[in-house]
Short mmCIF file of C-alpha atoms and ligand atoms in Angstrom, two decimals:
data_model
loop_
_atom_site.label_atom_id
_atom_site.label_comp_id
_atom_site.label_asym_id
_atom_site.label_seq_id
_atom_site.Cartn_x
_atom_site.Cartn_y
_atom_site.Cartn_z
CA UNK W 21 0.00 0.00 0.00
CA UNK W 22 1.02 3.49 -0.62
CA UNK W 23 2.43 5.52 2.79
CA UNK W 24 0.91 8.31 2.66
CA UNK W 25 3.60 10.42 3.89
CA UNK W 26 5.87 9.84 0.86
CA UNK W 27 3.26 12.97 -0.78
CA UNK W 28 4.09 16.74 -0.39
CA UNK W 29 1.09 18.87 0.07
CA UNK W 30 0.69 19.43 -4.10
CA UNK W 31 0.83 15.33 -4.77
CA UNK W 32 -1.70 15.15 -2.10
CA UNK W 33 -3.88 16.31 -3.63
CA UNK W 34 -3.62 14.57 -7.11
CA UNK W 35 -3.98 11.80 -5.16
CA UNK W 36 -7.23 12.73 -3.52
CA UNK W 37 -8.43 14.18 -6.70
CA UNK W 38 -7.94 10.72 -8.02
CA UNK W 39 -10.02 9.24 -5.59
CA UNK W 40 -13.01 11.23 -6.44
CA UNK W 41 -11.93 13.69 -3.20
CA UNK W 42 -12.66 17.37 -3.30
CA UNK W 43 -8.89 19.58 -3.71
CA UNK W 44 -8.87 20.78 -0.05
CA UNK W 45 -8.99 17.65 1.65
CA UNK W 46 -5.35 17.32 1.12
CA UNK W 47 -4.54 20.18 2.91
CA UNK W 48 -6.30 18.89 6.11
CA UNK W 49 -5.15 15.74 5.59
CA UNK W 50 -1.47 17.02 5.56
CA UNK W 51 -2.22 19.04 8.42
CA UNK W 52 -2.85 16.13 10.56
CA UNK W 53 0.09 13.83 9.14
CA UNK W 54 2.76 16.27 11.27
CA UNK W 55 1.16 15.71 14.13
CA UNK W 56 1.44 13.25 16.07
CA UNK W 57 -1.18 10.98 15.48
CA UNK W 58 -1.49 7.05 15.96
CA UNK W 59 -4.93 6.15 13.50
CA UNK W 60 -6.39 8.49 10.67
CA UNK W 61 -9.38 8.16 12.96
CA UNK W 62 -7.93 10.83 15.10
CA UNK W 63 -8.43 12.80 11.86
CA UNK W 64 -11.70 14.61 13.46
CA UNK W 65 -12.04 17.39 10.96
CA UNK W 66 -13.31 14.92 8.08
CA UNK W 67 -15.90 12.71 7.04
CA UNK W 68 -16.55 8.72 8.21
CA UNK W 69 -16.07 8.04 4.36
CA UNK W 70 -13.31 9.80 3.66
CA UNK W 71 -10.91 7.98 6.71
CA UNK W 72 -12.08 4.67 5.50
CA UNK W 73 -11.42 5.58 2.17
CA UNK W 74 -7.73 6.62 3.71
CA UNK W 75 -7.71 3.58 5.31
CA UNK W 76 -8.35 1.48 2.13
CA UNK W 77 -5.51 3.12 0.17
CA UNK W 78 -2.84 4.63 2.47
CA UNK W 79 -0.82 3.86 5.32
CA UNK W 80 0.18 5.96 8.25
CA UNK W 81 2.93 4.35 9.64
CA UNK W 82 5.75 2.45 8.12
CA UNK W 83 8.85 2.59 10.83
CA UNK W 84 8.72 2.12 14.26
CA UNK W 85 11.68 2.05 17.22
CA UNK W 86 13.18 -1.24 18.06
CA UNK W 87 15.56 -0.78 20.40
CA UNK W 88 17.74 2.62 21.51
CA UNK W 89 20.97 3.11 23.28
CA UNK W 90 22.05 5.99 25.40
CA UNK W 91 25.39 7.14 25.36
CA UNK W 92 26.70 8.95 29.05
CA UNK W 93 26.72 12.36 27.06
CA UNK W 94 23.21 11.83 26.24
CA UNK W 95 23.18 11.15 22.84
CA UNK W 96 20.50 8.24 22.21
CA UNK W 97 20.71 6.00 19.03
CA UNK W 98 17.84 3.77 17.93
CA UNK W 99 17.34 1.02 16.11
CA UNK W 100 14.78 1.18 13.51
CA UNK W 101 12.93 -1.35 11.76
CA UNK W 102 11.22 -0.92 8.46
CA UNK W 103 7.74 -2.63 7.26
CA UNK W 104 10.01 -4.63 5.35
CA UNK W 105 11.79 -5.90 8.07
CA UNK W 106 14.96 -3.97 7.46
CA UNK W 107 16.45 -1.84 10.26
CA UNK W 108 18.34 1.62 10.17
CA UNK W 109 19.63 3.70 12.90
CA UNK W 110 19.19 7.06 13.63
CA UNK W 111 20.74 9.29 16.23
CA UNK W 112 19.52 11.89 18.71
CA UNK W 113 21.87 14.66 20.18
CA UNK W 114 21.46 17.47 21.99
CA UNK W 115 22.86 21.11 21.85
CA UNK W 116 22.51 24.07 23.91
CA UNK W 117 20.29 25.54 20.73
CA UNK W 118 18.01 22.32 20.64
CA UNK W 119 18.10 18.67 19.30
CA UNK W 120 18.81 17.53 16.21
CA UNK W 121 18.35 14.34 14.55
CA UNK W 122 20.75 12.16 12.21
CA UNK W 123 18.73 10.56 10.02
CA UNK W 124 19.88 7.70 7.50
CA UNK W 125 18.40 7.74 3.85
CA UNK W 126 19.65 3.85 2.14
CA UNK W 127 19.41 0.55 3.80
CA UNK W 128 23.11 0.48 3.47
CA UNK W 129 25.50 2.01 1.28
CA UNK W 130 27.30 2.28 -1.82
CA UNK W 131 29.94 4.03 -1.76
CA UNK W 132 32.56 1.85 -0.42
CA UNK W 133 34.37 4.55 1.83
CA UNK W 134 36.87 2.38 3.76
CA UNK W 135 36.63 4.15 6.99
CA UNK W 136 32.85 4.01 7.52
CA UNK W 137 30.59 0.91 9.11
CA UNK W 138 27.65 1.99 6.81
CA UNK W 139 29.64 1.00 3.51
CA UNK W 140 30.71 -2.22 5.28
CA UNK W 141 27.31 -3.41 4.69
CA UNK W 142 26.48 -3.15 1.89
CA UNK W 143 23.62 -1.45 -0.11
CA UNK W 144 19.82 -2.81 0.20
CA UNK W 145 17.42 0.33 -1.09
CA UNK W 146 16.55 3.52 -0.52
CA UNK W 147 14.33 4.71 2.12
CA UNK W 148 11.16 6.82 1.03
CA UNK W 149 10.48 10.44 2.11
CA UNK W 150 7.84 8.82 4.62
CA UNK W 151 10.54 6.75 6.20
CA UNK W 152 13.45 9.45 6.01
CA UNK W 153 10.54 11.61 7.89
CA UNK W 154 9.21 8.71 10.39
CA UNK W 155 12.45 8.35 12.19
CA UNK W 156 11.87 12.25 12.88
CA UNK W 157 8.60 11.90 13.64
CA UNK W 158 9.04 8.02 15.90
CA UNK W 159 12.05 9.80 17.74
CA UNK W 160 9.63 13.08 18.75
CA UNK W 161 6.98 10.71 20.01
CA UNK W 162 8.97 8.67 22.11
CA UNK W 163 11.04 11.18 23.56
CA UNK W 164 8.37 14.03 24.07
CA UNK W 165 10.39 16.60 22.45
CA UNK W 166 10.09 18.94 19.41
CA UNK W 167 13.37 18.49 16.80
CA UNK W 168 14.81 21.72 15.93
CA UNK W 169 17.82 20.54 13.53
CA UNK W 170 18.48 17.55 10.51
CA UNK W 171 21.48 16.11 9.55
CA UNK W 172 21.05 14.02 6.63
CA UNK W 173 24.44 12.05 8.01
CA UNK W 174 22.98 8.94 9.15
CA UNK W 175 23.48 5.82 6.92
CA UNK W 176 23.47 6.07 2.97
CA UNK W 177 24.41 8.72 0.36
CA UNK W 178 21.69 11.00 0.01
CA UNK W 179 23.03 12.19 -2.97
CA UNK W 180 22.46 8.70 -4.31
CA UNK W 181 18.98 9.31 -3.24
CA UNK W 182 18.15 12.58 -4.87
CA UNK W 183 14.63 12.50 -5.54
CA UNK W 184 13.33 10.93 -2.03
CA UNK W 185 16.07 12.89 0.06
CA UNK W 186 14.53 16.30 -1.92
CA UNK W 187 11.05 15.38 -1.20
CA UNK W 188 12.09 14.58 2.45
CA UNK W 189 13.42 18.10 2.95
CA UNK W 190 10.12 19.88 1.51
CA UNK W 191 8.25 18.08 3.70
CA UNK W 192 10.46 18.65 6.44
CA UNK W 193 10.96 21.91 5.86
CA UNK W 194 6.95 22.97 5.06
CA UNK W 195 4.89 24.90 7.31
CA UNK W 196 2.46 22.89 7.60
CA UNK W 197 4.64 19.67 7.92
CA UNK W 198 7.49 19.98 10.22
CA UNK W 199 8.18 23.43 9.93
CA UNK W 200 11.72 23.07 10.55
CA UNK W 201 13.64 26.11 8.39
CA UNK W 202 15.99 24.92 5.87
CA UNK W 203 18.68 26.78 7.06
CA UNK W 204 18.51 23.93 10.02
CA UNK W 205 19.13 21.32 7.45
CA UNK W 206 22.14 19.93 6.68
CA UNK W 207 23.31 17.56 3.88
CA UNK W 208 25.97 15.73 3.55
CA UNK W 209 27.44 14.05 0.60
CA UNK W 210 30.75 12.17 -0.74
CA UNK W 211 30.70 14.54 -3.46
CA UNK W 212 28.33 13.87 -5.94
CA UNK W 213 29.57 16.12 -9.28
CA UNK W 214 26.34 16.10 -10.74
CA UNK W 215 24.21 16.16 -7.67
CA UNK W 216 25.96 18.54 -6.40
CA UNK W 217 25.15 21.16 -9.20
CA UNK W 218 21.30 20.02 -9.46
CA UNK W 219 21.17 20.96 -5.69
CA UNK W 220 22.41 24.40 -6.30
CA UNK W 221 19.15 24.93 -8.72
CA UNK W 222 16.82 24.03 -6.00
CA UNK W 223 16.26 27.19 -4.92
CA UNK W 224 16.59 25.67 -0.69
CA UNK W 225 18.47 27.64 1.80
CA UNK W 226 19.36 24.15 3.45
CA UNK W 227 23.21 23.93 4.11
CA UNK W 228 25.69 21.39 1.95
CA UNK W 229 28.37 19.64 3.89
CA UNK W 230 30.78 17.96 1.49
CA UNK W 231 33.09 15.03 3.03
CA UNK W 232 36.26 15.85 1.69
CA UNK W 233 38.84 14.05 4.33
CA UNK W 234 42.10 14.90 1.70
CA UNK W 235 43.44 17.75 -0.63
CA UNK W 236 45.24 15.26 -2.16
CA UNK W 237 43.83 12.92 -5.27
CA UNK W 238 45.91 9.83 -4.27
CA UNK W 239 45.04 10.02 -0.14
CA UNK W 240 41.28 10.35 -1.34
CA UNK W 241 41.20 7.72 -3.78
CA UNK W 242 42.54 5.44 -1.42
CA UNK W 243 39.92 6.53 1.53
CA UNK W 244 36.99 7.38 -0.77
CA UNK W 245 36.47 4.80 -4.18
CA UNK W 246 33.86 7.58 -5.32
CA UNK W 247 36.88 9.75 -5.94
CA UNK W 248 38.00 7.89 -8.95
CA UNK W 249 34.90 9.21 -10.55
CA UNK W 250 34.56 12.32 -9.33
CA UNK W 251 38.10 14.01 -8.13
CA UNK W 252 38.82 17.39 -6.78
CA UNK W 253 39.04 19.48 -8.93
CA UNK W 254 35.52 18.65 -10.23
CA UNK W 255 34.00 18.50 -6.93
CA UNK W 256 35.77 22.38 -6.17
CA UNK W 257 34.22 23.59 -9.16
CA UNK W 258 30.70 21.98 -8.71
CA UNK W 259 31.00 23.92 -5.31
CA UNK W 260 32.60 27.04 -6.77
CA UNK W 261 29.23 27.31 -8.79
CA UNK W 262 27.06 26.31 -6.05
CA UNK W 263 28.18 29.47 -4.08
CA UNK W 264 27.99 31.40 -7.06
CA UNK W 265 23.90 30.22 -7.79
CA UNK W 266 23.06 30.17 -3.85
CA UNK W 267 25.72 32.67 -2.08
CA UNK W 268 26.01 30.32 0.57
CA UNK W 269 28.62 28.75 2.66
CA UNK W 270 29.80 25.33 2.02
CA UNK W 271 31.24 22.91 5.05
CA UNK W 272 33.88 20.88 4.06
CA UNK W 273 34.41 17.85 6.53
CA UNK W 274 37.47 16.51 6.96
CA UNK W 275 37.88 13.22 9.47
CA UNK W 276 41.69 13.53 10.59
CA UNK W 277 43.18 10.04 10.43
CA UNK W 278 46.81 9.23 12.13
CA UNK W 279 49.46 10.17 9.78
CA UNK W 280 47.33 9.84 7.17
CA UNK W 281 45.87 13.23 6.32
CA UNK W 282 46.65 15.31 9.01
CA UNK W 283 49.99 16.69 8.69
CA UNK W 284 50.82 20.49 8.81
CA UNK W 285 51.94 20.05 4.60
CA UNK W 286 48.31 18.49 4.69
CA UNK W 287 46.45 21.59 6.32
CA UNK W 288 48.38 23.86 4.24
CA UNK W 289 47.54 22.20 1.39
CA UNK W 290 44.14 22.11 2.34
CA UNK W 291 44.33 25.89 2.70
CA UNK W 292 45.65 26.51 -0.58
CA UNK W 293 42.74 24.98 -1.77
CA UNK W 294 40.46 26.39 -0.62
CA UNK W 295 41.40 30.47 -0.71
CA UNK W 296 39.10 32.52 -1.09
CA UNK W 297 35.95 30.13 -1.02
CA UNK W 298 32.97 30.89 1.23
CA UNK W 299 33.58 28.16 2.91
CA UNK W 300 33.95 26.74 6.68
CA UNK W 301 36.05 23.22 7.63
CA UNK W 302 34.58 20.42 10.20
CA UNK W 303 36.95 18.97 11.61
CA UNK W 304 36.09 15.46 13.08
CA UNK W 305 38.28 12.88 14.76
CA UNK W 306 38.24 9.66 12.84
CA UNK W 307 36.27 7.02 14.21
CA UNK W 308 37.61 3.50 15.10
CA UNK W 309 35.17 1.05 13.04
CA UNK W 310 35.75 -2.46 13.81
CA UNK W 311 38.31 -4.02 11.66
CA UNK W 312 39.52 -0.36 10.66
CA UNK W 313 42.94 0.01 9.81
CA UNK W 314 42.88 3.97 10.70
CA UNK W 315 43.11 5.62 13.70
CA UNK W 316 42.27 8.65 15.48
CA UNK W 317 45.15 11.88 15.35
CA UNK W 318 45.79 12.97 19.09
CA UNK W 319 44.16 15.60 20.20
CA UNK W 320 46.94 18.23 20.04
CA UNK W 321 47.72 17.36 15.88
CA UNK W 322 43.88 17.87 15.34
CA UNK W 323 44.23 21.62 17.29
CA UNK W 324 47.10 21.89 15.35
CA UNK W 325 45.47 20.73 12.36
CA UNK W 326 42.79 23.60 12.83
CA UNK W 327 45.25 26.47 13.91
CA UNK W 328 47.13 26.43 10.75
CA UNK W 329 43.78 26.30 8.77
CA UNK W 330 42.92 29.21 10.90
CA UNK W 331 46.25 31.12 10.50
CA UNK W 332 45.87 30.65 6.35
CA UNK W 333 42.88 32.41 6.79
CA UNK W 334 40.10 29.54 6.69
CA UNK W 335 37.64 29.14 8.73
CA UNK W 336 37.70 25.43 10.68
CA UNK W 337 36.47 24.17 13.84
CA UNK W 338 36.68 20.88 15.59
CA UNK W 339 33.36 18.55 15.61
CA UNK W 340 32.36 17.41 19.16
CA UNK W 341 32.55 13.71 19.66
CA UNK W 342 28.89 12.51 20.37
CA UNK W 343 27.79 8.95 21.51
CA UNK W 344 31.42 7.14 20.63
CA UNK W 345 30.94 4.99 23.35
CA UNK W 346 27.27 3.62 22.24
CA UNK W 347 28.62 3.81 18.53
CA UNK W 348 26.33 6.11 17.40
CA UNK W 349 29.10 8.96 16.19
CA UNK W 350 30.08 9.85 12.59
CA UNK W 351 30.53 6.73 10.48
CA UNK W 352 29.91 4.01 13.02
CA UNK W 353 26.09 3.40 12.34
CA UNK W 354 25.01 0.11 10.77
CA UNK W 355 21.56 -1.12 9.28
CA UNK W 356 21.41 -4.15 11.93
CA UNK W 357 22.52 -4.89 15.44
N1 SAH E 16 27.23 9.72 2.71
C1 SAH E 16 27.28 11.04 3.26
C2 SAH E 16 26.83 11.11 4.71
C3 SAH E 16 27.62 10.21 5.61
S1 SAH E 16 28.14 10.44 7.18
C4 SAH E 16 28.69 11.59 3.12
O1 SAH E 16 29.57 10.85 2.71
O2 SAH E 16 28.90 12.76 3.39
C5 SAH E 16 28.54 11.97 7.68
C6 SAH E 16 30.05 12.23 7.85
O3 SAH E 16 30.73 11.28 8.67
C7 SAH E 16 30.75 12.21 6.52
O4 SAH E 16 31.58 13.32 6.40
C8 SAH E 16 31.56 10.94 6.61
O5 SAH E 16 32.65 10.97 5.73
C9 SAH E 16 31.95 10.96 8.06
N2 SAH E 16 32.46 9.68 8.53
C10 SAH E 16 32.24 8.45 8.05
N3 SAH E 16 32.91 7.53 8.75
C11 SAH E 16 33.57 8.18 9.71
C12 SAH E 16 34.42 7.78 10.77
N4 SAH E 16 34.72 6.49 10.96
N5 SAH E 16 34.90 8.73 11.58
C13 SAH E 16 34.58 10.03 11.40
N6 SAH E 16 33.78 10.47 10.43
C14 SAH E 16 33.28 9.56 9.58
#
């Protein structure tokens, strides 16, 4: 059956059209979906027929909590499962501003990165807008709170999952669904060439994260397969016109691996890179997966790391390490545990 939160507001209402419904119905319909609401018989604004006739062709809910974890700083990751029986995790942290939610996008992965749990898994299929959305909405309900932020950095590309991932964010991002603003929206991608510039036409103020992790063609390749098909020089000018369509900032994130990458000829390289974009650099310590082969730079090269960054004139702060110890931090989430 069709979920019926895979619709924004305008394919709604094609779809009530098409079942003989008047235009409007959609929009109280939507309404309703963003709250939170167990049955479409809490729908009490519309007719007997018309919730049976939801009933008959829709459903509500298609993702519900299995299990969570909670890390000592708080963070909480859960363990999703899918009507399909497949499972995702998503992460909840929280910030002096608010909380913000990690969602995945893909069962798995395809991209292969070498340093991240999530490609280790392999790739199953995408998730739908109405299951990028339910861990949102699941996570709200069980916790009692109201999300203020998205991070698109949960399992998956979402690059690789344009279409869904796009509808996600209207929804997310719509009055009248979960009115988060866009500029509270972040996405992050491997650096998709071609995705990259199709984003910059969307006309959203949501901000693009780009995992870079090396200035340097040879380190990437060898952290990042996707990098043989898209190097860095294309991905610099995909972003280059990015800022020139949407005049906004791009984050580059860069996970700092032990003699690897993070080397003052590294940040300076880096640096020379990136002069003069409008740009800003996330630092994160790497993540030990298991059976990694990297590890994480001490603390004092990754301050390093960011003081030269700083001193060349770019802009880069350090990410703070959230929910390491439940593995729910950057590149250590899996689609079953
Ligand atoms: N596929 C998207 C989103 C993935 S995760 C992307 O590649 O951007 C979000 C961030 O965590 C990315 O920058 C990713 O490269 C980084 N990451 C993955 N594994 C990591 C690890 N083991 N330690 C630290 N960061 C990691």
């Amino acid at each position: 059956m069709k979920k019926i939160r895979d619709y924004t507001l305008e394919e709604l209402e094609t779809e009530l059209i098409n079942l003989g419904e008047k235009k409007y119905r959609a929009k109280q319909i939507f309404a309703w979906l963003y709250k939170s609401l167990r049955s479409f018989d809490e729908m009490t604004d519309l007719p007997k027929e018309l919730i049976e006739k939801l009933k008959n062709n829709f459903i509500l809910d298609c993702i519900e909590i299995e299990t969570f974890q909670k890390s000592k700083d708080g963070t909480i990751k859960y363990l999703l499962k899918l009507s399909d029986g497949n499972k995702i995790e998503s992460v909840l942290m929280q910030y002096k501003y608010g909380y913000t939610v990690c969602v995945s996008n893909q069962v798995g992965c395809k991209m292969g990165c070498n340093f991240c749990a999530s490609a280790k898994i392999g790739y199953i299929r995408d998730l739908t807008p109405a299951e990028i959305i339910g861990q949102i909405l699941e996570i709200e309900k069980k916790e009692n709170v109201k999300v203020s932020n998205i991070v698109f950095m949960g399992i998956g590309e979402p690059f690789d999952n344009y279409d869904n991932v796009l509808k996600a964010i209207r929804i997310i991002n719509d009055p009248k669904g979960l009115n988060i603003g866009a500029r509270h929206i972040s996405i992050s991608t491997c650096g998709l060439v071609d995705k990259i510039l199709r984003f910059s036409e969307e006309n959203i103020q949501c901000n693009l994260c780009i995992s870079l992790h090396s200035s340097r063609d040879d380190v990437r390749s060898g952290m990042m397969p996707v990098n043989k098909k898209y190097n860095i020089l294309e991905i610099m000018n995909a972003c280059k016109k990015y800022i020139e369509k949407t005049n906004r900032r791009i984050t580059f994130e860069y996970a700092l691996v032990d003699g690897v990458n993070d080397s003052k000829e590294d940040a300076i390289h880096l640096a020379k890179l990136l002069r003069g974009m409008l740009c800003h650099v996330n630092l994160i310590p790497i993540n030990k997966i298991k059976d990694g082969k990297y590890e994480k730079s001490t603390a004092e090269r990754i301050m390093a790391f960011r003081d030269t960054l700083n001193e060349k004139g770019i802009v880069a702060t350090i990410r703070r390490e959230l929910g390491s110890d439940i593995s729910a931090a950057c590149g250590q989430l899996v689609r079953n545990s």
